Amino acid sequence: MYRYDEFDERFVRERVAQFRDQVGRRLNGSLTEDEFKPLRLKNGVYLQLHAYMLRIAVPYGTLSSKQMRQLALIGERYDRGYGHFTTRTNLQFNWPKLRDIPDILDLLADVEMHAIQTSGNCIRNVTADHFAGVAQDEVEDPRPTAELIRQWSSLHPEFDYLPRKFKIAVTGAEHDRAVIKAHDIGLRILRHPDTHEIGYEVIVGGGLGRTPMIGKVVREFLPKADLLAYLEAVMRVYNLEGRRDNKYKARVKILVHEIGTEEFSRRVEEEFARLDGPSVNADPAEVARIAAYFAPPAYETLPATSGAFEAARAGNPDFARWVETNLTPHRQPGYAALTISLKPIGAPPGDATSEQMRVVADLADEFSLSEIRVTHAQNLVLPHVKLSDLFAVWQRLGAAELATANAGLITDIIACPGLDYCALATARSIPIAQALAQRFADPVRQKEIGVLNIKISGCINACGHHHVGHIGILGLEKRGIESYQITLGGDATENAAIGEILGPGLAAEEVPDAIERIVSVYLAQRQAGESFIDNVRRLGLAPFKAAFQDTNREVSHAVA
């Protein structure tokens, strides 16, 4: 796990002091809200419907137990006793008082955390695979690359005022768990097919929101040593040519779409050739220094199986069900990575109380080498748990209401805060997620359905990633009424796809019945072992549209 050096410490503390002065001037009236807005956004502070919101960066989703305890303290002391984990692996506090935010930022700095570049037209928090360093299908741990990009991009003077926000994700695995094709830049670490040298596949122009697009490959293989110079070239082309006259067309995906992938790639390669690579690329000694912080921890030498674990699984059906859904195989024999679901039935997705954060921190210290991960699916991960300890961990999680056995299932729903909090939202997201979780709460039924990703956004900005949900739900406002548009066939993996709209929008109370009908088509027509998304690809939308139209006909009849 990376630790701040003296430069990091100094520049974060200086930023906190600077923002403390800015907050003081806003509170005494020296700054108007319009003058203060760009300053607060530079420090992760939004003005939502009811209060300010503070968004805290969790780079590449990695947290220490010490950091998690500090977040718990902040939630308890300065918020309402909880925090909300987001699809960018950030943590949001929804109710801080403006006067308290500098004190919060000081507390964050005490544990090497900050809120810099979590908002505004800059390079945002860099994310990565939440199973980085432990996944069996991994070519290389992506976190050293993500940390290198974090350092390069932090307060980069050339990219401090971009046309729009810019998001980067990195994966080092065969299976994409970082949604790299829905990012402005996605990097996949791979081996060259001929030389076996490790480098990057570079994907540019992905993104969701008003105009969802899947990223395009602009470089099939980039040597590792050239990473920063190539990123600099991409950013320069975008910064120079990205639209600034229309914020809805200002993302790099629009530039790639308008001039074409081939032309965009040509311009990047020209800029890359003009750059003085050695002056931009990281010194190999610095790369090695960063990589050393992510060396594998001190694992014990253990057998690949555990008698105690197998006995507990055989003797406890609830534990066995949790193991089946929430455990991921580890590259180290005798260990597993476990997903802690923040999606208990009926609760807001992604929320964790301060007490729950402390429980997770304690478990990390006792059982996971003091390390925690945050996932883009709004869950947490303990990445280094011995098989022999799993039953004890499960019991402790259960006592804290954190042992929901639904990772990847239909009730493991991604949802943005929606109209309950967000000033940009046009509809609520949380109540829809809660209603669907209640509808499909039966664990036997969840297992029967299998892997099915529902993602919900409360506005066109798509913070809930609804475009790449197997089932996506977008809340809109029509003539003063909340209306929900259903999409089908989205995918956030290496087979990334944008879902297609099934039909007219539905009222909130009609959404569970519509999803029920869609699931029923799948269950009735699936082949042996076929997942929901594979079933949609095989059947096409027609049978699902017919079921969806039945919902609309029933609604129309009821209204009549």
Coordinates of C-alpha atoms in Angstrom, one line a residue:
M1 CA 0.0 0.0 0.0
Y2 CA 1.4 3.4 -1.0
R3 CA 2.4 5.9 1.8
Y4 CA 2.8 9.6 1.3
D5 CA 6.2 11.1 1.0
E6 CA 7.2 14.5 2.2
F7 CA 6.0 16.3 -0.9
D8 CA 2.5 14.7 -0.6
E9 CA 2.3 15.7 3.0
R10 CA 3.3 19.3 2.4
F11 CA 1.1 19.9 -0.6
V12 CA -2.0 18.4 1.0
R13 CA -1.5 20.5 4.2
E14 CA -0.9 23.6 2.2
R15 CA -4.2 23.0 0.3
V16 CA -6.1 22.5 3.5
A17 CA -4.8 25.8 4.9
Q18 CA -5.6 27.6 1.6
F19 CA -9.2 26.2 1.7
R20 CA -9.6 27.1 5.3
D21 CA -9.0 30.7 4.4
Q22 CA -11.4 30.5 1.5
V23 CA -14.2 29.0 3.6
G24 CA -13.6 31.8 6.2
R25 CA -14.1 34.4 3.5
R26 CA -17.2 32.7 2.2
L27 CA -18.7 32.6 5.7
N28 CA -18.0 36.3 6.4
G29 CA -19.4 37.3 3.0
S30 CA -16.1 38.3 1.4
L31 CA -16.7 35.7 -1.3
T32 CA -20.0 35.3 -3.1
E33 CA -21.3 31.7 -3.8
D34 CA -20.4 32.2 -7.5
E35 CA -16.9 33.2 -6.5
F36 CA -16.6 30.4 -4.0
K37 CA -18.0 27.6 -6.3
P38 CA -14.8 26.9 -8.3
L39 CA -12.7 27.0 -5.2
R40 CA -14.9 24.5 -3.3
L41 CA -15.1 22.2 -6.3
K42 CA -11.3 22.1 -6.3
N43 CA -11.6 20.6 -2.8
G44 CA -14.4 18.1 -3.4
V45 CA -17.2 20.2 -2.0
Y46 CA -20.6 20.2 -3.7
L47 CA -23.8 22.1 -2.8
Q48 CA -26.6 19.5 -2.9
L49 CA -30.3 19.8 -2.4
H50 CA -30.2 20.1 1.4
A51 CA -26.6 20.6 2.4
Y52 CA -23.0 20.6 1.3
M53 CA -21.5 17.3 0.3
L54 CA -17.8 16.4 0.7
R55 CA -16.4 13.8 -1.7
I56 CA -13.2 12.1 -0.5
A57 CA -10.8 10.3 -2.8
V58 CA -9.9 6.7 -2.3
P59 CA -7.2 6.2 -5.0
Y60 CA -7.6 2.9 -6.8
G61 CA -10.0 1.8 -4.1
T62 CA -7.3 0.9 -1.5
L63 CA -7.8 1.8 2.1
S64 CA -5.9 1.0 5.3
S65 CA -7.7 0.1 8.5
K66 CA -6.4 3.3 10.0
Q67 CA -7.9 5.4 7.2
M68 CA -11.3 3.6 7.5
R69 CA -11.4 4.4 11.3
Q70 CA -10.7 8.0 10.5
L71 CA -13.6 8.0 8.0
A72 CA -15.8 6.5 10.7
L73 CA -14.7 9.2 13.2
I74 CA -15.5 12.0 10.6
G75 CA -18.9 10.5 9.9
E76 CA -19.8 10.4 13.5
R77 CA -18.4 13.8 14.5
Y78 CA -19.3 15.9 11.5
D79 CA -22.0 14.1 9.6
R80 CA -25.0 11.9 10.6
G81 CA -23.0 8.8 11.4
Y82 CA -22.6 7.2 8.0
G83 CA -20.9 7.6 4.6
H84 CA -21.8 6.7 1.1
F85 CA -19.4 4.7 -1.1
T86 CA -19.6 5.6 -4.8
T87 CA -19.0 4.1 -8.2
R88 CA -15.7 6.0 -8.4
T89 CA -14.6 4.3 -5.1
N90 CA -14.9 7.7 -3.4
L91 CA -16.6 8.2 -0.1
Q92 CA -19.2 11.0 0.2
F93 CA -20.4 12.7 3.4
N94 CA -23.8 14.2 2.6
W95 CA -24.4 16.5 5.6
P96 CA -21.2 18.3 6.7
K97 CA -21.4 21.9 7.7
L98 CA -19.3 24.2 5.6
R99 CA -17.5 25.7 8.6
D100 CA -16.4 22.1 9.6
I101 CA -15.0 21.0 6.3
P102 CA -11.4 22.4 6.8
D103 CA -11.3 20.5 10.1
I104 CA -12.4 17.3 8.2
L105 CA -9.7 17.9 5.6
D106 CA -7.1 18.2 8.3
L107 CA -8.3 14.9 9.8
L108 CA -8.0 13.3 6.4
A109 CA -4.5 14.6 5.9
D110 CA -3.6 13.0 9.3
V111 CA -4.1 9.6 7.6
E112 CA -2.8 10.5 4.1
M113 CA -6.2 11.2 2.5
H114 CA -7.7 14.2 0.8
A115 CA -10.5 15.4 -1.5
I116 CA -8.4 17.0 -4.2
Q117 CA -9.5 16.4 -7.8
T118 CA -12.7 14.6 -6.8
S119 CA -14.7 17.3 -8.6
G120 CA -14.2 19.9 -11.3
N121 CA -12.8 19.8 -14.8
C122 CA -9.7 17.9 -14.0
I123 CA -8.3 14.3 -14.0
R124 CA -10.4 12.6 -11.3
N125 CA -9.6 9.9 -8.8
V126 CA -7.9 7.0 -10.7
T127 CA -9.6 3.7 -10.2
A128 CA -8.5 0.1 -10.6
D129 CA -9.6 -3.5 -10.2
H130 CA -10.7 -4.1 -6.6
F131 CA -9.0 -7.5 -6.6
A132 CA -5.7 -6.0 -7.7
G133 CA -2.7 -8.0 -6.5
V134 CA -4.8 -11.0 -5.5
A135 CA -6.8 -12.0 -8.6
Q136 CA -5.8 -15.3 -10.2
D137 CA -6.3 -14.0 -13.8
E138 CA -4.0 -11.0 -13.2
V139 CA -1.0 -10.2 -15.5
E140 CA 0.3 -7.5 -13.2
D141 CA -1.0 -5.5 -10.2
P142 CA -2.5 -2.3 -11.7
R143 CA -2.1 -0.2 -8.5
P144 CA 1.5 0.9 -9.1
T145 CA 0.4 2.2 -12.5
A146 CA -2.6 3.9 -10.9
E147 CA -0.4 5.5 -8.3
L148 CA 2.0 6.7 -10.9
I149 CA -0.9 8.3 -12.8
R150 CA -2.2 9.8 -9.5
Q151 CA 1.2 11.5 -8.9
W152 CA 1.6 12.7 -12.5
S153 CA -2.0 14.1 -12.7
S154 CA -2.2 15.7 -9.3
L155 CA -2.3 19.5 -9.9
H156 CA -0.8 19.0 -13.3
P157 CA -0.5 22.6 -14.5
E158 CA -1.4 21.9 -18.1
F159 CA -4.5 19.9 -17.3
D160 CA -5.9 21.9 -14.4
Y161 CA -8.7 23.4 -16.5
L162 CA -9.8 20.8 -19.0
P163 CA -12.9 21.1 -21.2
R164 CA -14.7 18.7 -18.8
K165 CA -13.9 16.1 -16.1
F166 CA -11.6 13.3 -17.1
K167 CA -11.6 9.7 -15.7
I168 CA -9.0 7.0 -15.9
A169 CA -9.2 3.4 -14.9
V170 CA -6.6 0.6 -15.0
T171 CA -6.9 -3.2 -14.9
G172 CA -4.2 -5.8 -14.9
A173 CA -6.4 -8.8 -15.4
E174 CA -8.0 -10.8 -18.2
H175 CA -11.5 -10.1 -16.8
D176 CA -12.3 -6.4 -16.6
R177 CA -13.5 -5.5 -13.1
A178 CA -12.6 -1.8 -13.5
V179 CA -15.1 -0.9 -16.3
I180 CA -12.1 0.5 -18.4
K181 CA -14.2 0.7 -21.6
A182 CA -16.6 3.3 -20.0
H183 CA -13.8 5.7 -19.1
D184 CA -12.1 8.6 -20.9
I185 CA -9.0 6.5 -20.8
G186 CA -8.9 2.8 -19.9
L187 CA -5.6 0.9 -19.6
R188 CA -5.3 -2.8 -19.7
I189 CA -2.0 -4.3 -18.7
L190 CA -1.0 -7.2 -21.0
R191 CA 1.9 -9.1 -22.4
H192 CA 3.0 -8.6 -26.0
P193 CA 2.0 -11.7 -28.0
D194 CA 5.4 -12.0 -29.6
T195 CA 8.0 -10.5 -27.1
H196 CA 6.0 -11.2 -23.9
E197 CA 7.0 -7.7 -22.8
I198 CA 4.5 -6.2 -20.4
G199 CA 2.8 -3.0 -21.6
Y200 CA -0.6 -1.4 -22.0
E201 CA -3.6 -1.6 -24.3
V202 CA -4.8 2.0 -24.4
I203 CA -8.6 2.7 -24.8
V204 CA -9.9 6.2 -25.2
G205 CA -13.3 7.8 -25.6
G206 CA -15.5 5.7 -23.3
G207 CA -18.0 7.3 -21.0
L208 CA -21.7 7.3 -20.0
G209 CA -23.9 10.2 -19.2
R210 CA -26.0 12.0 -21.9
T211 CA -24.1 10.4 -24.8
P212 CA -23.0 6.9 -23.7
M213 CA -20.1 5.4 -25.7
I214 CA -17.8 2.4 -25.4
G215 CA -14.1 3.4 -25.6
K216 CA -12.0 2.7 -28.7
V217 CA -8.5 1.1 -28.8
V218 CA -6.0 3.7 -29.9
R219 CA -2.9 1.8 -29.1
E220 CA -2.8 -2.0 -29.1
F221 CA 0.5 -2.1 -27.2
L222 CA 2.3 0.7 -25.4
P223 CA 5.6 -0.1 -23.7
K224 CA 5.4 0.5 -19.9
A225 CA 8.2 3.0 -20.0
D226 CA 6.3 5.3 -22.3
L227 CA 3.1 5.5 -20.3
L228 CA 3.2 9.1 -19.0
A229 CA 4.4 10.6 -22.3
Y230 CA 1.6 8.8 -24.1
L231 CA -1.0 10.0 -21.6
E232 CA 0.4 13.5 -21.9
A233 CA -0.1 13.3 -25.7
V234 CA -3.7 12.1 -25.3
M235 CA -4.4 14.9 -22.8
R236 CA -2.8 17.6 -25.0
V237 CA -4.9 16.6 -28.0
Y238 CA -8.0 16.6 -25.9
N239 CA -7.2 19.8 -24.1
L240 CA -6.5 21.6 -27.4
E241 CA -9.3 20.3 -29.5
G242 CA -12.0 19.3 -27.0
R243 CA -15.2 21.3 -27.3
R244 CA -15.5 24.2 -24.8
D245 CA -18.5 25.9 -26.3
N246 CA -21.0 23.2 -25.1
K247 CA -20.4 21.3 -21.9
Y248 CA -22.5 18.4 -23.2
K249 CA -20.1 17.9 -26.0
A250 CA -16.9 18.6 -24.2
R251 CA -15.9 15.1 -23.2
V252 CA -13.1 13.3 -25.1
K253 CA -15.6 10.7 -26.3
I254 CA -17.2 13.3 -28.5
L255 CA -13.9 14.4 -30.0
V256 CA -13.0 10.7 -30.8
H257 CA -16.5 10.2 -32.3
E258 CA -16.5 13.4 -34.4
I259 CA -13.0 13.0 -35.9
G260 CA -12.9 9.2 -35.8
T261 CA -10.7 6.8 -33.9
E262 CA -8.1 6.6 -36.6
E263 CA -7.7 10.4 -36.9
F264 CA -7.7 10.8 -33.1
S265 CA -5.0 8.1 -32.8
R266 CA -2.9 9.8 -35.6
R267 CA -3.0 13.1 -33.8
V268 CA -2.0 11.5 -30.5
E269 CA 0.9 9.6 -32.2
E270 CA 2.1 12.9 -33.7
E271 CA 2.0 14.6 -30.4
F272 CA 3.7 11.6 -28.7
A273 CA 6.5 11.8 -31.3
R274 CA 7.0 15.5 -30.6
L275 CA 7.2 15.1 -26.9
D276 CA 10.6 14.7 -25.2
G277 CA 9.8 11.3 -23.7
P278 CA 12.6 11.1 -21.2
S279 CA 11.6 14.5 -19.6
V280 CA 7.9 13.3 -19.2
N281 CA 8.2 9.6 -18.5
A282 CA 8.8 8.5 -14.9
D283 CA 12.4 7.8 -13.8
P284 CA 12.8 4.0 -13.6
A285 CA 14.0 4.4 -10.0
E286 CA 10.8 6.2 -9.1
V287 CA 8.7 3.5 -10.8
A288 CA 10.6 0.9 -8.8
R289 CA 10.1 2.9 -5.6
I290 CA 6.3 3.0 -6.1
A291 CA 6.1 -0.7 -7.1
A292 CA 7.9 -1.7 -3.9
Y293 CA 5.0 -0.3 -1.8
F294 CA 2.7 -2.8 -3.5
A295 CA 4.9 -5.8 -3.0
P296 CA 2.8 -8.9 -1.9
P297 CA 2.3 -8.8 1.9
A298 CA 3.8 -11.4 4.3
Y299 CA 1.4 -14.3 3.6
E300 CA 1.7 -17.4 5.6
T301 CA 2.5 -20.7 3.8
L302 CA -0.7 -22.6 4.0
P303 CA -2.3 -25.6 2.4
A304 CA -4.7 -24.8 -0.5
T305 CA -7.7 -26.2 1.5
S306 CA -8.8 -25.8 5.1
G307 CA -10.6 -28.5 7.0
A308 CA -12.2 -26.0 9.4
F309 CA -13.5 -24.0 6.5
E310 CA -15.0 -27.0 4.7
A311 CA -16.6 -28.3 7.9
A312 CA -18.2 -24.9 8.6
R313 CA -19.5 -24.7 5.1
A314 CA -20.9 -28.2 5.2
G315 CA -22.6 -27.5 8.6
N316 CA -24.1 -24.1 8.0
P317 CA -26.2 -23.4 4.9
D318 CA -26.3 -19.6 5.5
F319 CA -22.5 -19.5 5.6
A320 CA -22.3 -21.8 2.6
R321 CA -24.5 -19.4 0.6
W322 CA -22.4 -16.4 1.6
V323 CA -19.2 -18.3 0.6
E324 CA -20.8 -19.1 -2.8
T325 CA -21.6 -15.5 -3.7
N326 CA -19.1 -13.3 -1.7
L327 CA -15.8 -15.2 -1.9
T328 CA -13.3 -14.8 -4.7
P329 CA -10.4 -17.2 -5.2
H330 CA -7.0 -15.9 -4.2
R331 CA -3.7 -16.3 -6.0
Q332 CA -2.1 -17.3 -2.7
P333 CA -2.9 -20.8 -1.5
G334 CA -5.0 -20.9 1.7
Y335 CA -6.4 -17.4 1.3
A336 CA -9.5 -15.8 -0.2
A337 CA -10.7 -12.3 -1.0
L338 CA -14.2 -11.6 0.4
T339 CA -16.7 -9.0 -0.7
I340 CA -18.6 -7.2 2.1
S341 CA -21.9 -6.3 0.6
L342 CA -23.2 -2.8 1.4
K343 CA -26.6 -3.8 -0.1
P344 CA -28.6 -5.3 2.8
I345 CA -32.2 -5.8 1.7
G346 CA -34.1 -2.5 2.1
A347 CA -31.1 -0.3 2.8
P348 CA -29.7 2.5 0.5
P349 CA -27.0 0.9 -1.7
G350 CA -23.4 1.9 -0.8
D351 CA -24.1 3.3 2.7
A352 CA -22.1 2.3 5.7
T353 CA -22.5 3.5 9.3
S354 CA -19.5 4.7 11.3
E355 CA -19.9 1.7 13.5
Q356 CA -19.9 -0.6 10.5
M357 CA -16.7 1.1 9.2
R358 CA -15.0 0.4 12.5
V359 CA -16.1 -3.2 12.4
V360 CA -14.6 -3.5 8.9
A361 CA -11.4 -1.8 10.1
D362 CA -11.1 -4.2 13.1
L363 CA -11.7 -7.2 10.8
A364 CA -9.0 -5.9 8.4
D365 CA -6.5 -5.7 11.2
E366 CA -7.3 -9.1 12.6
F367 CA -7.8 -11.0 9.4
S368 CA -6.8 -9.1 6.2
L369 CA -3.3 -7.6 6.9
S370 CA -4.9 -4.2 7.7
E371 CA -6.1 -3.7 4.1
I372 CA -9.5 -2.9 2.6
R373 CA -10.7 -2.2 -0.9
V374 CA -13.6 -0.2 -2.2
T375 CA -15.3 -1.5 -5.4
H376 CA -17.0 0.5 -8.2
A377 CA -20.1 -1.6 -7.3
Q378 CA -20.3 0.2 -4.0
N379 CA -19.1 -2.7 -1.8
L380 CA -16.1 -3.3 0.3
V381 CA -13.5 -6.1 0.0
L382 CA -11.2 -7.8 2.6
P383 CA -8.5 -9.0 0.1
H384 CA -6.3 -11.3 2.3
V385 CA -8.4 -13.6 4.5
K386 CA -7.3 -17.1 5.5
L387 CA -9.8 -19.8 4.6
S388 CA -9.6 -21.0 8.2
D389 CA -10.7 -17.5 9.4
L390 CA -13.7 -17.1 7.1
F391 CA -16.3 -18.5 9.4
A392 CA -15.3 -16.2 12.3
V393 CA -15.2 -13.2 9.9
W394 CA -18.7 -14.1 8.6
Q395 CA -20.1 -14.3 12.1
R396 CA -18.6 -10.8 13.0
L397 CA -20.0 -9.4 9.8
G398 CA -23.4 -10.8 10.5
A399 CA -23.5 -9.1 13.9
A400 CA -22.9 -5.8 12.2
E401 CA -25.5 -6.5 9.5
L402 CA -22.8 -6.8 6.8
A403 CA -23.1 -10.5 5.9
T404 CA -25.7 -10.2 3.1
A405 CA -25.0 -13.0 0.6
N406 CA -25.7 -11.2 -2.7
A407 CA -22.5 -10.1 -4.4
G408 CA -23.2 -10.0 -8.1
L409 CA -26.8 -11.1 -7.7
I410 CA -30.0 -9.2 -8.5
T411 CA -30.2 -7.4 -5.1
D412 CA -26.6 -6.2 -5.4
I413 CA -27.9 -3.0 -7.0
I414 CA -25.8 0.0 -7.9
A415 CA -27.6 3.3 -7.3
C416 CA -26.7 6.9 -7.2
P417 CA -28.1 9.1 -4.3
G418 CA -30.7 10.5 -6.8
L419 CA -33.2 13.1 -5.9
D420 CA -33.0 12.4 -2.2
Y421 CA -29.7 14.3 -2.2
C422 CA -28.4 15.5 -5.5
A423 CA -29.3 18.9 -7.0
L424 CA -28.8 17.5 -10.5
A425 CA -31.1 14.5 -10.2
T426 CA -34.5 14.4 -11.9
A427 CA -35.8 11.3 -10.0
R428 CA -35.2 9.2 -7.0
S429 CA -32.9 6.2 -7.2
I430 CA -32.7 4.9 -3.6
P431 CA -36.4 4.0 -3.2
I432 CA -36.4 2.1 -6.6
A433 CA -33.3 0.1 -5.4
Q434 CA -35.0 -0.6 -2.1
A435 CA -38.3 -1.8 -3.7
L436 CA -36.4 -4.1 -6.1
A437 CA -34.3 -5.6 -3.3
Q438 CA -37.5 -6.3 -1.4
R439 CA -39.2 -7.9 -4.4
F440 CA -36.3 -10.3 -5.0
A441 CA -35.2 -10.7 -1.3
D442 CA -35.7 -14.5 -1.2
P443 CA -32.1 -15.9 -1.2
V444 CA -33.3 -19.1 -3.0
R445 CA -34.8 -17.1 -5.8
Q446 CA -31.7 -14.9 -6.1
K447 CA -29.6 -18.0 -6.5
E448 CA -32.0 -19.4 -9.1
I449 CA -31.7 -16.1 -11.1
G450 CA -27.9 -16.0 -10.8
V451 CA -25.6 -13.2 -11.8
L452 CA -27.7 -10.2 -12.8
N453 CA -26.5 -6.6 -12.5
I454 CA -29.1 -3.8 -12.0
K455 CA -27.8 -0.3 -12.1
I456 CA -29.9 2.8 -11.4
S457 CA -29.3 6.5 -12.1
G458 CA -31.4 9.4 -11.0
C459 CA -30.5 11.6 -14.0
I460 CA -28.9 11.5 -17.4
N461 CA -25.4 12.0 -15.9
A462 CA -25.4 8.3 -15.2
C463 CA -23.5 8.2 -11.9
G464 CA -25.3 4.8 -11.3
H465 CA -23.8 3.4 -14.5
H466 CA -27.3 2.4 -15.7
H467 CA -26.1 2.3 -19.4
V468 CA -23.9 -0.7 -18.7
G469 CA -26.2 -2.6 -16.3
H470 CA -27.6 -5.9 -17.5
I471 CA -30.8 -4.1 -16.5
G472 CA -30.4 -0.3 -16.4
I473 CA -32.9 2.1 -14.9
L474 CA -32.8 5.8 -15.6
G475 CA -35.0 8.2 -13.6
L476 CA -36.3 11.2 -15.5
E477 CA -38.9 13.9 -14.9
K478 CA -41.8 14.2 -17.3
R479 CA -44.5 16.8 -16.7
G480 CA -43.7 17.0 -13.0
I481 CA -43.8 13.2 -12.5
E482 CA -40.9 10.8 -12.0
S483 CA -40.6 8.4 -14.9
Y484 CA -38.2 5.4 -15.2
Q485 CA -36.7 4.3 -18.5
I486 CA -35.6 0.6 -18.6
T487 CA -32.6 -0.5 -20.7
L488 CA -31.5 -4.1 -21.3
G489 CA -28.2 -5.8 -22.4
G490 CA -25.6 -3.4 -21.0
D491 CA -22.3 -4.9 -19.8
A492 CA -19.5 -3.3 -17.8
T493 CA -16.8 -6.1 -18.5
E494 CA -14.4 -6.7 -21.3
N495 CA -17.5 -7.4 -23.4
A496 CA -18.7 -3.8 -22.7
A497 CA -22.0 -2.8 -24.2
I498 CA -24.6 0.0 -23.9
G499 CA -28.1 -1.3 -23.0
E500 CA -31.0 -0.7 -25.3
I501 CA -34.2 1.0 -24.3
L502 CA -37.2 -1.4 -23.9
G503 CA -40.0 1.1 -24.2
P504 CA -41.8 4.1 -22.6
G505 CA -41.0 5.2 -19.1
L506 CA -42.8 3.8 -16.1
A507 CA -44.0 5.3 -12.8
A508 CA -42.0 4.3 -9.8
E509 CA -44.5 1.8 -8.5
E510 CA -44.6 0.0 -11.9
V511 CA -40.8 -0.7 -12.0
P512 CA -40.8 -3.8 -9.8
D513 CA -43.5 -5.5 -12.0
A514 CA -41.6 -4.7 -15.1
I515 CA -38.3 -6.1 -13.8
E516 CA -40.3 -9.2 -12.6
R517 CA -41.6 -9.8 -16.2
I518 CA -38.1 -9.4 -17.7
V519 CA -36.6 -11.9 -15.2
S520 CA -39.5 -14.3 -15.9
V521 CA -38.7 -14.3 -19.6
Y522 CA -35.1 -15.2 -18.8
L523 CA -36.1 -18.0 -16.4
A524 CA -38.6 -19.5 -18.9
Q525 CA -36.2 -19.5 -21.9
R526 CA -32.7 -19.9 -20.6
Q527 CA -30.6 -22.8 -21.5
A528 CA -28.7 -24.9 -19.0
G529 CA -26.0 -22.8 -17.3
E530 CA -26.9 -19.7 -19.2
S531 CA -26.5 -16.4 -17.4
F532 CA -29.0 -13.5 -17.8
I533 CA -26.7 -11.4 -20.0
D534 CA -25.9 -14.4 -22.3
N535 CA -29.6 -15.1 -22.5
V536 CA -30.3 -11.5 -23.6
R537 CA -27.6 -11.8 -26.2
R538 CA -28.9 -15.0 -27.6
L539 CA -32.6 -14.1 -27.6
G540 CA -32.3 -10.5 -28.5
L541 CA -34.7 -7.8 -27.1
A542 CA -37.9 -9.0 -28.8
P543 CA -39.2 -11.4 -26.1
F544 CA -38.2 -9.0 -23.3
K545 CA -39.9 -6.0 -25.1
A546 CA -43.1 -8.1 -25.4
A547 CA -43.1 -8.7 -21.7
F548 CA -42.3 -5.0 -21.0
Q549 CA -45.2 -4.0 -23.2
D550 CA -47.5 -6.2 -21.2
T551 CA -46.6 -4.0 -18.2
N552 CA -47.4 -0.9 -20.1
R553 CA -50.7 -2.3 -21.3
E554 CA -51.7 -3.3 -17.8
V555 CA -50.8 0.2 -16.6
S556 CA -52.8 1.9 -19.4
H557 CA -55.8 -0.4 -18.6
A558 CA -55.6 0.5 -14.9
V559 CA -55.5 4.2 -15.7
A560 CA -58.4 3.9 -18.1

